[in-house]
Each structure stands twice: as C-alpha cells, then as structure tokens.
Tab-separated table of C-alpha atoms in Angstrom:
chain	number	residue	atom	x	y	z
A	689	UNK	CA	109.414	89.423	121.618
A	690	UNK	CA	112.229	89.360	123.605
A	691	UNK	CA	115.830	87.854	121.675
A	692	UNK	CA	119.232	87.503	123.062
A	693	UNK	CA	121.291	89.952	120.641
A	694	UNK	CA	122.532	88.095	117.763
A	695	UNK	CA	126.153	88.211	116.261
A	696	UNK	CA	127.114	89.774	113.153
A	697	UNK	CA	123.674	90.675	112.301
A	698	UNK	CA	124.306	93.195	109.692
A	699	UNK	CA	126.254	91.352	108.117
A	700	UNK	CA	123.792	88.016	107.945
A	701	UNK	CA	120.944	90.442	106.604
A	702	UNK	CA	123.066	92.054	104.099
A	703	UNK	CA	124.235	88.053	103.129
A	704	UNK	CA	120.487	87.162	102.555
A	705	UNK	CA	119.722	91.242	100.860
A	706	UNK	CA	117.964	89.609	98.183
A	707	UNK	CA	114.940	88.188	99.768
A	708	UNK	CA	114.729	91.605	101.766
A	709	UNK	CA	112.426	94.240	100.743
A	710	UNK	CA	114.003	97.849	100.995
A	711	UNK	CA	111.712	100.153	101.898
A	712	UNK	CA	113.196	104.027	101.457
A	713	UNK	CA	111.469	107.456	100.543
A	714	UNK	CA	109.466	104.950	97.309
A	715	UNK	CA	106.782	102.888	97.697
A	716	UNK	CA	108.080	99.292	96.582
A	717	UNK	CA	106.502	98.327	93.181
A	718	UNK	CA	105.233	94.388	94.537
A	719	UNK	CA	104.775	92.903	91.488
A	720	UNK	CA	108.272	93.994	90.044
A	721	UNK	CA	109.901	92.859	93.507
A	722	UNK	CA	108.199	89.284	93.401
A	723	UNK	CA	108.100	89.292	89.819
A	724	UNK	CA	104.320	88.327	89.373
A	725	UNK	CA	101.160	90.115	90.170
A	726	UNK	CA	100.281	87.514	92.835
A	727	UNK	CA	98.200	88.953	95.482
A	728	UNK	CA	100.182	90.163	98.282
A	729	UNK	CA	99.205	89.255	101.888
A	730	UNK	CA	101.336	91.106	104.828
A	731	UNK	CA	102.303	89.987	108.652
A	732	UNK	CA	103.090	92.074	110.808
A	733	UNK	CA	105.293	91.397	113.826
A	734	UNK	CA	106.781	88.426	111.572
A	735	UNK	CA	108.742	86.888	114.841
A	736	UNK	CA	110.967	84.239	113.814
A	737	UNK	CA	108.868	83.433	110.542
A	738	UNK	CA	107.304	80.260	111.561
A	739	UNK	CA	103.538	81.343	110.376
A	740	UNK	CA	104.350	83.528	107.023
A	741	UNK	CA	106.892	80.372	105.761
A	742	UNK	CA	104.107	77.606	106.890
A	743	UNK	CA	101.225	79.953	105.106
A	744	UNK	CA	103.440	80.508	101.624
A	745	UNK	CA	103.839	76.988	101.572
A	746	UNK	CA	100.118	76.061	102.074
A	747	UNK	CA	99.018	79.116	100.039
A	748	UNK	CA	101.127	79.406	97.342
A	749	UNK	CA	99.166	81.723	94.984
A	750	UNK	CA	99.897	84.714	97.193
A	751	UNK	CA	102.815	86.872	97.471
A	752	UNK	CA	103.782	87.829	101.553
A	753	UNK	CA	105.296	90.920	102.964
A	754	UNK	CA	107.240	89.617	106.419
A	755	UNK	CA	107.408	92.724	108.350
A	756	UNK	CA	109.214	93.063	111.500
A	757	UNK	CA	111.286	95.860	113.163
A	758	UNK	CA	113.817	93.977	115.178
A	759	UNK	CA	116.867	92.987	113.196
A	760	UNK	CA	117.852	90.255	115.333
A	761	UNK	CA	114.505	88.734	114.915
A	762	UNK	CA	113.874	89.448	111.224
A	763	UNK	CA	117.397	87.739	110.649
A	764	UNK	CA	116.204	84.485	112.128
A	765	UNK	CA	113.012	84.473	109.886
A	766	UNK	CA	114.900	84.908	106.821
A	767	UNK	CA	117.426	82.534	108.010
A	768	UNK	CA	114.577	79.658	108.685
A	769	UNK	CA	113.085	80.655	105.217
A	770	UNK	CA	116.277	80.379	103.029
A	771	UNK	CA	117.094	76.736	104.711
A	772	UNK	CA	113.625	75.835	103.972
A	773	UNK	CA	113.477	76.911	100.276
A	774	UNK	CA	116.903	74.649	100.057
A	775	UNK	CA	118.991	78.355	99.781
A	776	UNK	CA	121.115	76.955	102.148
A	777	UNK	CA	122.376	77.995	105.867
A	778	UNK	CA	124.983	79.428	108.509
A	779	UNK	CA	128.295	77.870	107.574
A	780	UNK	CA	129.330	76.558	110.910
A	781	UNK	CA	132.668	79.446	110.796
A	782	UNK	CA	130.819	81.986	109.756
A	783	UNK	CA	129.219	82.997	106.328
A	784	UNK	CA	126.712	81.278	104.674
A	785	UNK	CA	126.520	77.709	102.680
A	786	UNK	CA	124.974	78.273	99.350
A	787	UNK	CA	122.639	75.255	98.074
A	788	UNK	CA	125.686	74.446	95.551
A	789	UNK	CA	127.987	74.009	98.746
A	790	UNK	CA	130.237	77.303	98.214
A	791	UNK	CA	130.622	79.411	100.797
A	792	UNK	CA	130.087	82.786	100.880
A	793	UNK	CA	132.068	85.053	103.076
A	794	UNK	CA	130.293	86.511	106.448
A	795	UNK	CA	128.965	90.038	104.782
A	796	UNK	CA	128.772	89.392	101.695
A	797	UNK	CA	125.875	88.997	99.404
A	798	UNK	CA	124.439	85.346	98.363
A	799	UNK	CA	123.099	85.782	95.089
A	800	UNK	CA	119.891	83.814	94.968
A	801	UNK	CA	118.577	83.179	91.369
A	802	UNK	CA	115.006	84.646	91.054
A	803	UNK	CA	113.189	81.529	90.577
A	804	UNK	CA	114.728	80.105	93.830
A	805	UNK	CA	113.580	83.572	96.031
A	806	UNK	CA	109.792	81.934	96.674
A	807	UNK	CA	106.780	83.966	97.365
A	808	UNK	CA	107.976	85.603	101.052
A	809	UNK	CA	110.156	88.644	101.270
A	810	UNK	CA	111.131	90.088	104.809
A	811	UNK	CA	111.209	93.949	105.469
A	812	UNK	CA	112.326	95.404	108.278
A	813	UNK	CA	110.059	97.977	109.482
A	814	UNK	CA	107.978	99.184	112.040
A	815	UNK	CA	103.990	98.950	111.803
A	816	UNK	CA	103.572	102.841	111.644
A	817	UNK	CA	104.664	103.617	108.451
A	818	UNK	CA	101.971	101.157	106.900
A	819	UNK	CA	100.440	103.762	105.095
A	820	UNK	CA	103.955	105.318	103.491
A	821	UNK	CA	104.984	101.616	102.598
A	822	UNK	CA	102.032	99.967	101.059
A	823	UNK	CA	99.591	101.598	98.218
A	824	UNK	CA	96.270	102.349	99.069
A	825	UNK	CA	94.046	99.514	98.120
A	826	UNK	CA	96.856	97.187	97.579
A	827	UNK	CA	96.954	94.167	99.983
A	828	UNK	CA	94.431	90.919	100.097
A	829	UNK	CA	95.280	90.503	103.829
A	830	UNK	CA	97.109	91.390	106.985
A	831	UNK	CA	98.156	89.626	109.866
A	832	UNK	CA	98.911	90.455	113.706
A	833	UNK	CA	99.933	87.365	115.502
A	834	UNK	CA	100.106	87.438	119.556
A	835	UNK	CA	101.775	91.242	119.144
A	836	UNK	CA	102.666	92.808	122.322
A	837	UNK	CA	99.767	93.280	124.744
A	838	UNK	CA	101.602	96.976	125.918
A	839	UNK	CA	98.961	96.442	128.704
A	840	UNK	CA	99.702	99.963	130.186
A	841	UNK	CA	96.529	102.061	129.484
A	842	UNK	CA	99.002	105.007	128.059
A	843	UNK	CA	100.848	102.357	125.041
A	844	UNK	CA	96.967	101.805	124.468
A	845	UNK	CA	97.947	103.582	120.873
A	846	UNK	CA	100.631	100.917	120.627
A	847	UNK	CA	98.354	98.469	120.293
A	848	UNK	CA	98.210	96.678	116.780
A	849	UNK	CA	94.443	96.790	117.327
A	850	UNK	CA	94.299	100.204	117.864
A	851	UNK	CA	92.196	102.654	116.013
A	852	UNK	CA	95.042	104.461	114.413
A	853	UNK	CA	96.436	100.740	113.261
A	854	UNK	CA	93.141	99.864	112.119
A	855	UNK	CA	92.633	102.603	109.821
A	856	UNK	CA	96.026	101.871	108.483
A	857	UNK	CA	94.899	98.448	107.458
A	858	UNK	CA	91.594	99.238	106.097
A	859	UNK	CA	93.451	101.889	103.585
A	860	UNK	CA	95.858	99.773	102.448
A	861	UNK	CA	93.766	96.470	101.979
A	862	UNK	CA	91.433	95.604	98.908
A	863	UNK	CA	87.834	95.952	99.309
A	864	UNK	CA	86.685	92.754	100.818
A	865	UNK	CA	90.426	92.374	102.752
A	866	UNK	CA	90.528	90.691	105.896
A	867	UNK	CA	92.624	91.852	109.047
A	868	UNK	CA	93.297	88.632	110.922
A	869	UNK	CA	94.270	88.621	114.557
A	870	UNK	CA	95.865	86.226	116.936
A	871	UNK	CA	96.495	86.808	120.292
A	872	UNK	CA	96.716	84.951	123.944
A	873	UNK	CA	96.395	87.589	126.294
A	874	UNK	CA	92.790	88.767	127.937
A	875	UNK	CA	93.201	92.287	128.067
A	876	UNK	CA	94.294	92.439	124.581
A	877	UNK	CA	91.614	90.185	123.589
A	878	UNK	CA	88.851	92.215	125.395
A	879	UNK	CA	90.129	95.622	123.932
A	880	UNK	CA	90.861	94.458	120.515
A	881	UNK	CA	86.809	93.725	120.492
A	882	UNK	CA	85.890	96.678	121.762
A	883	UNK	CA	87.814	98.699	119.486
C-alpha cells in the first residue's frame, strides 16, 4: 500500500501505546495482553484497519492481532479503531481528544482504561518473524487481504502465499485453523493456487 508520509507519527503511536502490542526478544503472553483467553485471530497486512475493526465488531468472541509493518499505515488503523470504540480522536491542533474531552498533549500517552481497549490490538511488524512472535499452535485464524502481488518472478518468496509464509501459518495456527486469503490480482490468484 502506498501512503503519503504522515506527520508526527511517532508521536501518534506512542499517544495510542496502549492498544499496541510490543513485540521484543519475548513472545507476547495473549491472554495477559487482552486480558481473557479469547481465541486470537491475526491479519496480516492490516492496511488502514477497515476489515479487523468490522470483523471484532461482528465477531466479538475472538481476540485480533492487527499486524502491519508500515507505521504510517498502522497509525491510521489504530486511529479509525480508537474513534470507533468512542476512545476519542486527533484534536484538530495536535494531540489527541480523550472520550472525557481532555486533551492530551501530541506524544504523550492516552491512558485507555482496560475495559474500554476492545478485542483488537495493532503490532507493528513485518510477516517474517511470524514464527518468533506467535506460539506454536496458538492462533484460530489468519488473514492476508489483497497483499502485494510482488509480481516479479524473483519477490516470488515475498509473496504472502508463499511456501515459506505458508509454513509459518500452519505452525502457528490450531489444528483445524484456517488461512484465509483475499486478493484481486490474477497472477497472484493463479500462484497462490498452485502453491
């Protein structure tokens, strides 16, 4: 996806920290970061956040893992997922408007109550390091939603359909997980089947 570079985008992510999963040298205990045992469902390639918000809404039972590796896209989804769970938004000179109308300073960190965080957390993160992130066995689903094509026949590896993704997903899903894929483009379509 291609995104105009955003301002102050540091700062909005570290603003909105607390619906952000951190992933460092640890794998991320879920259930302790979402605070229920939920089973957790992952996108990858999370966009602007349209299609993980519109699925936690609709399947509320689950917890979601938004996973994207461009923070000037990843700080849109969280943005349109805050306003939605009524967390607030951008004040219009910078900072963000808290859901009691205070306004936090641009930077700073908007403390968002536990109860109010939902079932989505973002985590910025490239698709690679599935298997370092996620425990073996440990998620109910995974999405890829119209990912880049990388139609040259050298990116082939690129792919999110490719064979090294694909074993990613099957270790880190449940028996009886699904990998569910989206795309728009032919040659993707064609080799995705294949594969």
């Amino acid at each position: 996806m291609r995104m105009r570079k955003k301002k102050h985008t540091a700062d909005r992510m570290t603003s909105l920290s607390d619906l952000f999963v951190q992933n460092g040298d640890n794998i991320p205990d879920f259930s302790e970061i979402f605070g229920n045992a939920a089973p957790l469902r992952l996108e990858i390639g999370c966009g602007k956040g349209d299609f993980v918000r519109q699925l936690s809404e609709r399947d509320s039972g689950y917890n979601y893992i938004a996973m994207e590796k461009i923070d000037d896209v990843i700080v849109i989804a969280a943005e349109k997922y805050a306003a939605s769970r009524g967390l607030g938004s951008l004040a219009p000179n910078g900072g963000w408007k808290r859901w009691d109308g205070e306004t936090v300073p641009m930077g700073e960190k908007v403390l968002i109550p536990d109860g109010m965080r939902g079932n989505v957390r973002f985590m910025r993160a490239d698709a690679a390091d599935i298997g370092k992130i996620f425990p073996e066995g440990s998620v109910d689903s995974v999405y890829a939603n119209f990912s880049d094509p990388w139609p040259k026949k050298g990116y082939a590896n690129r792919r999110l359909t490719s064979p090294v993704f694909l074993a990613a997903y099957l270790r880190v899903l449940k028996p009886g997980g699904m990998f569910r894929f989206k795309t728009d483009n032919d040659v993707l379509f064609d080799y995705s089947r294949e594969t």
